[in-house]
XYZ file of N, CA, C and O in Angstrom:
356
model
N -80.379 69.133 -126.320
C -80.560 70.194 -127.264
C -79.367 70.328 -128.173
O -78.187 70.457 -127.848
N -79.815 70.283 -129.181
C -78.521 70.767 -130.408
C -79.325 71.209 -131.508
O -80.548 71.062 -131.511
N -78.616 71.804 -132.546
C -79.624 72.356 -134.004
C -80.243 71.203 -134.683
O -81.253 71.359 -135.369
N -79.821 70.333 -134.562
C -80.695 68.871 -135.056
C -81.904 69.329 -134.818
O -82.621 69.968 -135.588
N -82.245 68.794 -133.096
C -83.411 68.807 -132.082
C -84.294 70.142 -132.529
O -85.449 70.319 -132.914
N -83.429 70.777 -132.337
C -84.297 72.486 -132.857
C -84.487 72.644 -133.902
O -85.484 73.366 -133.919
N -84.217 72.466 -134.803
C -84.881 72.141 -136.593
C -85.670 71.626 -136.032
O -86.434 72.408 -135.466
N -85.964 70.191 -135.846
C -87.206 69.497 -135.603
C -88.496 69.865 -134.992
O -89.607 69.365 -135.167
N -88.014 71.124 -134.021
C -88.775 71.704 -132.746
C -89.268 72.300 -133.593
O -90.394 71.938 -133.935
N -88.598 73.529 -134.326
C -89.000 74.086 -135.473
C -89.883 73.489 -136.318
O -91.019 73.933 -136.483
N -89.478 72.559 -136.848
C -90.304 72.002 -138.512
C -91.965 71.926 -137.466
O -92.947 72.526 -137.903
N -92.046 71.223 -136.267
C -93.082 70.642 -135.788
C -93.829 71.879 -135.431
O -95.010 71.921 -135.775
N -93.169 73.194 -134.606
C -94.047 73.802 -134.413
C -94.665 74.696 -136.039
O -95.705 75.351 -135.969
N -94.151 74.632 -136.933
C -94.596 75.605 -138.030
C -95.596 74.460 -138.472
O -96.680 74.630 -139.028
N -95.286 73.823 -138.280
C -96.706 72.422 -138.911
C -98.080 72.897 -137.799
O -99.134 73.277 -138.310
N -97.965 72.842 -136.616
C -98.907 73.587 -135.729
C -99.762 74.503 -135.931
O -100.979 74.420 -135.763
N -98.940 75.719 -136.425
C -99.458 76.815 -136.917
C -100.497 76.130 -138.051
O -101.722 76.010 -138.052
N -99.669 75.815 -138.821
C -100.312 75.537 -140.190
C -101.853 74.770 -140.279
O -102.723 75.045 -141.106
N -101.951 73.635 -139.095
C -102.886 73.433 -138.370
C -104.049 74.152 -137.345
O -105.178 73.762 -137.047
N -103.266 75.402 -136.924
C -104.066 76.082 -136.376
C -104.258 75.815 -134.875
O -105.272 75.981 -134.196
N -103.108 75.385 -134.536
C -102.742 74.628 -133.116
C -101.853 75.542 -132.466
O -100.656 75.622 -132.741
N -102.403 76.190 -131.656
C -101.883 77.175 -130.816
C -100.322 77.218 -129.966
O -100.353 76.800 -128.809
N -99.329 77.581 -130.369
C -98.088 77.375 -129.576
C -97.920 78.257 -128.464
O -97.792 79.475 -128.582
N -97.921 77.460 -127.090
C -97.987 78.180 -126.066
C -96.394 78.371 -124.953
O -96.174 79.072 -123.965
N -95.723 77.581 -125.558
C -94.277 78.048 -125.343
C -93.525 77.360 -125.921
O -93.881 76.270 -126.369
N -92.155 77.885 -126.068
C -91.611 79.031 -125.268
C -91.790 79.983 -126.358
O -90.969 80.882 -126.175
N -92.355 80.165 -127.216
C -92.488 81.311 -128.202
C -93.857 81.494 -127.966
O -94.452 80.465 -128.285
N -94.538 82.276 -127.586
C -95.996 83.011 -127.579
C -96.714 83.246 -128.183
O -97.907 83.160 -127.894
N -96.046 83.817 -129.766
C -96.219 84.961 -131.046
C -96.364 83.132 -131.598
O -95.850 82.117 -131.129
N -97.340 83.353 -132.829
C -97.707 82.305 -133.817
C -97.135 83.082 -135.265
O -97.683 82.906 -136.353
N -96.212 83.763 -135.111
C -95.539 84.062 -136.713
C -94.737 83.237 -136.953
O -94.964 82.253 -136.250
N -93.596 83.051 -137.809
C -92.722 82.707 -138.568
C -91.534 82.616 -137.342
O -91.285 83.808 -137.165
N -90.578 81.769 -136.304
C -89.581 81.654 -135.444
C -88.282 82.636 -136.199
O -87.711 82.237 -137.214
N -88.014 83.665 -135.675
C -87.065 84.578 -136.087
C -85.536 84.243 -136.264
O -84.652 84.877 -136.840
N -85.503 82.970 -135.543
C -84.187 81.931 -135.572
C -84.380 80.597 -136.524
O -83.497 79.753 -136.368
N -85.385 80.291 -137.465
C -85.298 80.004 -138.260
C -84.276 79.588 -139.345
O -83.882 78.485 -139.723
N -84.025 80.676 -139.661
C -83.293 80.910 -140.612
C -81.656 80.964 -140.696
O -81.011 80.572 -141.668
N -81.139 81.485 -139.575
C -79.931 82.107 -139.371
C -79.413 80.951 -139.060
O -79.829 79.809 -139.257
N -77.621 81.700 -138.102
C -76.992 80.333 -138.176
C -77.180 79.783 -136.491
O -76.881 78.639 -136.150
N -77.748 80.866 -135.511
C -78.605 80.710 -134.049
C -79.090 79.478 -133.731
O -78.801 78.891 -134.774
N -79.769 78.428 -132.850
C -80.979 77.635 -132.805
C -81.070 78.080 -131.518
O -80.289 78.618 -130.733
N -82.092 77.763 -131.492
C -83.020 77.840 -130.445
C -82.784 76.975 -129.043
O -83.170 75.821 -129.230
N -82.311 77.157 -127.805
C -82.379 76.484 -126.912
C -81.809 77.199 -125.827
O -81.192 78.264 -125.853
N -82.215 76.185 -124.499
C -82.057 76.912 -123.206
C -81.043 75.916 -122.508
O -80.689 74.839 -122.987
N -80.630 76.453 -121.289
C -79.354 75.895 -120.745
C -79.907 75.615 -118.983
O -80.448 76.505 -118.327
N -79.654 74.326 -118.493
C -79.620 74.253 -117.253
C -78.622 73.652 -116.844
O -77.837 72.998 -117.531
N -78.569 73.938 -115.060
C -77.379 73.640 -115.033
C -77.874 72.098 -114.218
O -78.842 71.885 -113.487
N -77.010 71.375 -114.589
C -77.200 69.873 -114.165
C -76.227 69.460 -113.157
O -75.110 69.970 -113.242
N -76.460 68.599 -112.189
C -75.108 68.030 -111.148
C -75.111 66.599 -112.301
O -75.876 65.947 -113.011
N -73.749 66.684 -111.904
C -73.108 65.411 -112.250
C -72.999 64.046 -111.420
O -72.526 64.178 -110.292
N -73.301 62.984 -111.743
C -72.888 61.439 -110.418
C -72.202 61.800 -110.221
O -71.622 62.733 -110.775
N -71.796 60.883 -108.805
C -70.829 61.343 -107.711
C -69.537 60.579 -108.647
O -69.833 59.913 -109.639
N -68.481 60.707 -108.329
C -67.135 60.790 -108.368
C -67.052 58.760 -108.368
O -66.551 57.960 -109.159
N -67.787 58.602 -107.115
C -67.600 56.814 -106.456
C -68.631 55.859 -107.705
O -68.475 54.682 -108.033
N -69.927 57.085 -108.326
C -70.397 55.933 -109.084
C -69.870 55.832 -110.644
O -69.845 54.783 -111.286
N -69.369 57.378 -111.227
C -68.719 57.570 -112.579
C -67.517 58.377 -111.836
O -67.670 59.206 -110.939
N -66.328 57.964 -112.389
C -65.274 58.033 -112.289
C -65.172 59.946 -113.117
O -65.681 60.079 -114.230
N -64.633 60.962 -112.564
C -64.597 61.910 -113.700
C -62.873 62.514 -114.065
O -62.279 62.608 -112.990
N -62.665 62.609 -114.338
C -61.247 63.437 -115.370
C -61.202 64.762 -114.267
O -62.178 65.159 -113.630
N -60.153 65.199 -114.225
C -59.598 66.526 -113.468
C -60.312 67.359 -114.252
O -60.853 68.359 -113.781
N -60.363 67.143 -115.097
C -61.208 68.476 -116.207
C -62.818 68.610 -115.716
O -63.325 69.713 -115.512
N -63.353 67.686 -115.597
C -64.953 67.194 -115.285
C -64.953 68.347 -114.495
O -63.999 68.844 -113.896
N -66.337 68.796 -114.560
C -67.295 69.672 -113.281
C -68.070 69.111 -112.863
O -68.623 68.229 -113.520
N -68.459 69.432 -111.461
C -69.477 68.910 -110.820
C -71.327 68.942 -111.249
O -72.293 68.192 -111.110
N -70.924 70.847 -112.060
C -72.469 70.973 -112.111
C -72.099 71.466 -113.932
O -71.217 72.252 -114.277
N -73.136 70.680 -114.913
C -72.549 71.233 -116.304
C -73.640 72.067 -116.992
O -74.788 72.017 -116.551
N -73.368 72.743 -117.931
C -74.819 73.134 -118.476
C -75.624 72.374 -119.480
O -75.385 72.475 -120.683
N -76.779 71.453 -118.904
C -77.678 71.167 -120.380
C -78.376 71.921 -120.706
O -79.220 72.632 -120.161
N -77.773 71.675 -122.315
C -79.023 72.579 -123.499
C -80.467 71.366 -123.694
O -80.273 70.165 -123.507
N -81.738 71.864 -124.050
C -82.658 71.491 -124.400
C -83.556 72.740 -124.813
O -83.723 73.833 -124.270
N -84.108 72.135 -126.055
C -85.318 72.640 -126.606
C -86.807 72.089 -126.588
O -86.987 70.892 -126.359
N -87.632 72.742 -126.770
C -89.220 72.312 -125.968
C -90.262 73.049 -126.573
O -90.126 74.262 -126.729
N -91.410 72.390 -126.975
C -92.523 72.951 -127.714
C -93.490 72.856 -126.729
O -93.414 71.685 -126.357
N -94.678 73.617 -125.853
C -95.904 73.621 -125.594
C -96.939 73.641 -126.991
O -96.764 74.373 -127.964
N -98.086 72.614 -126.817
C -99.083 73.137 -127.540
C -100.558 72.888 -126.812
O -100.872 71.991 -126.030
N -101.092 73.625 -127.163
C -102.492 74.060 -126.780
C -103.564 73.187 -127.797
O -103.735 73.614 -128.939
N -104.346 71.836 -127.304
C -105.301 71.170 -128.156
C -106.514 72.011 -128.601
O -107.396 72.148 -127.753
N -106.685 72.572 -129.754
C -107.570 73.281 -129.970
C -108.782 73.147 -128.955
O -108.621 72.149 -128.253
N -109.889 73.807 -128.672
C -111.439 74.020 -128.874
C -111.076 73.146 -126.663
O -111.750 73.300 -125.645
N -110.468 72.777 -126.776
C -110.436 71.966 -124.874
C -111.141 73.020 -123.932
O -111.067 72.485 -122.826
N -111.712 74.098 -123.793
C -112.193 74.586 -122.928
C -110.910 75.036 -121.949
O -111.423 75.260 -120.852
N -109.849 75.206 -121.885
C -108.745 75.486 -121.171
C -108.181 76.442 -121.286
O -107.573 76.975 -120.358
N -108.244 76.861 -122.384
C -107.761 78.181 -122.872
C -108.332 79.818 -122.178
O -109.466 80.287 -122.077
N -106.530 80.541 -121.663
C -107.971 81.507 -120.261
C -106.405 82.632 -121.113
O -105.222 82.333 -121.279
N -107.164 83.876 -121.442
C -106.480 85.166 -121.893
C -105.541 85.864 -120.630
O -106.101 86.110 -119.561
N -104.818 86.014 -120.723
C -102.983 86.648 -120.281
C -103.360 87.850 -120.939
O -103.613 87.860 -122.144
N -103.412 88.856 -120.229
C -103.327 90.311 -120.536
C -101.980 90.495 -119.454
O -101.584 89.852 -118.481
N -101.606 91.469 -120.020
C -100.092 92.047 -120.075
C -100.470 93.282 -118.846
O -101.643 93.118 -118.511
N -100.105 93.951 -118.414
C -100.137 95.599 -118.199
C -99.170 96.761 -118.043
O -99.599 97.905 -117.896
């Protein structure tokens, strides 16, 4: 994940819309991405282990567990019969 990746995530899901192709995560709402615009992008963080020490060598600085960013589009193939309503309460 970096703002590259997320522009792209971006450009692809507003093409979706525009298609009429349902975005089913991680944004829900089919408006306009509110991070768009600004100087923000869009992405999430996990935390990853690192190879062991014996197969990559690491620096005193290195951590064991780091955070990766990645960004991610769900979409929903129109008309598939799959589609089941999420009510809230």
């Amino acid at each position: 994940g970096n703002p590259y990746g997320s522009r792209l995530i971006h450009d692809i899901r507003k093409w979706a819309i525009d298609k009429k192709i349902h975005v089913a995560a991680p944004c829900t709402h089919q408006l306009t991405c509110p991070m768009a615009n600004g100087k923000r992008w869009c992405h999430f963080d996990q935390p990853a282990g690192s190879f062991p020490r014996k197969i990559f060598g690491r620096l005193p600085t290195d951590h064991a567990v780091t955070l990766e960013k990645f960004a991610y589009l769900v979409l929903e193939k129109p008309g598939d019969g799959t589609n089941q309503s999420i009510q809230s309460s």
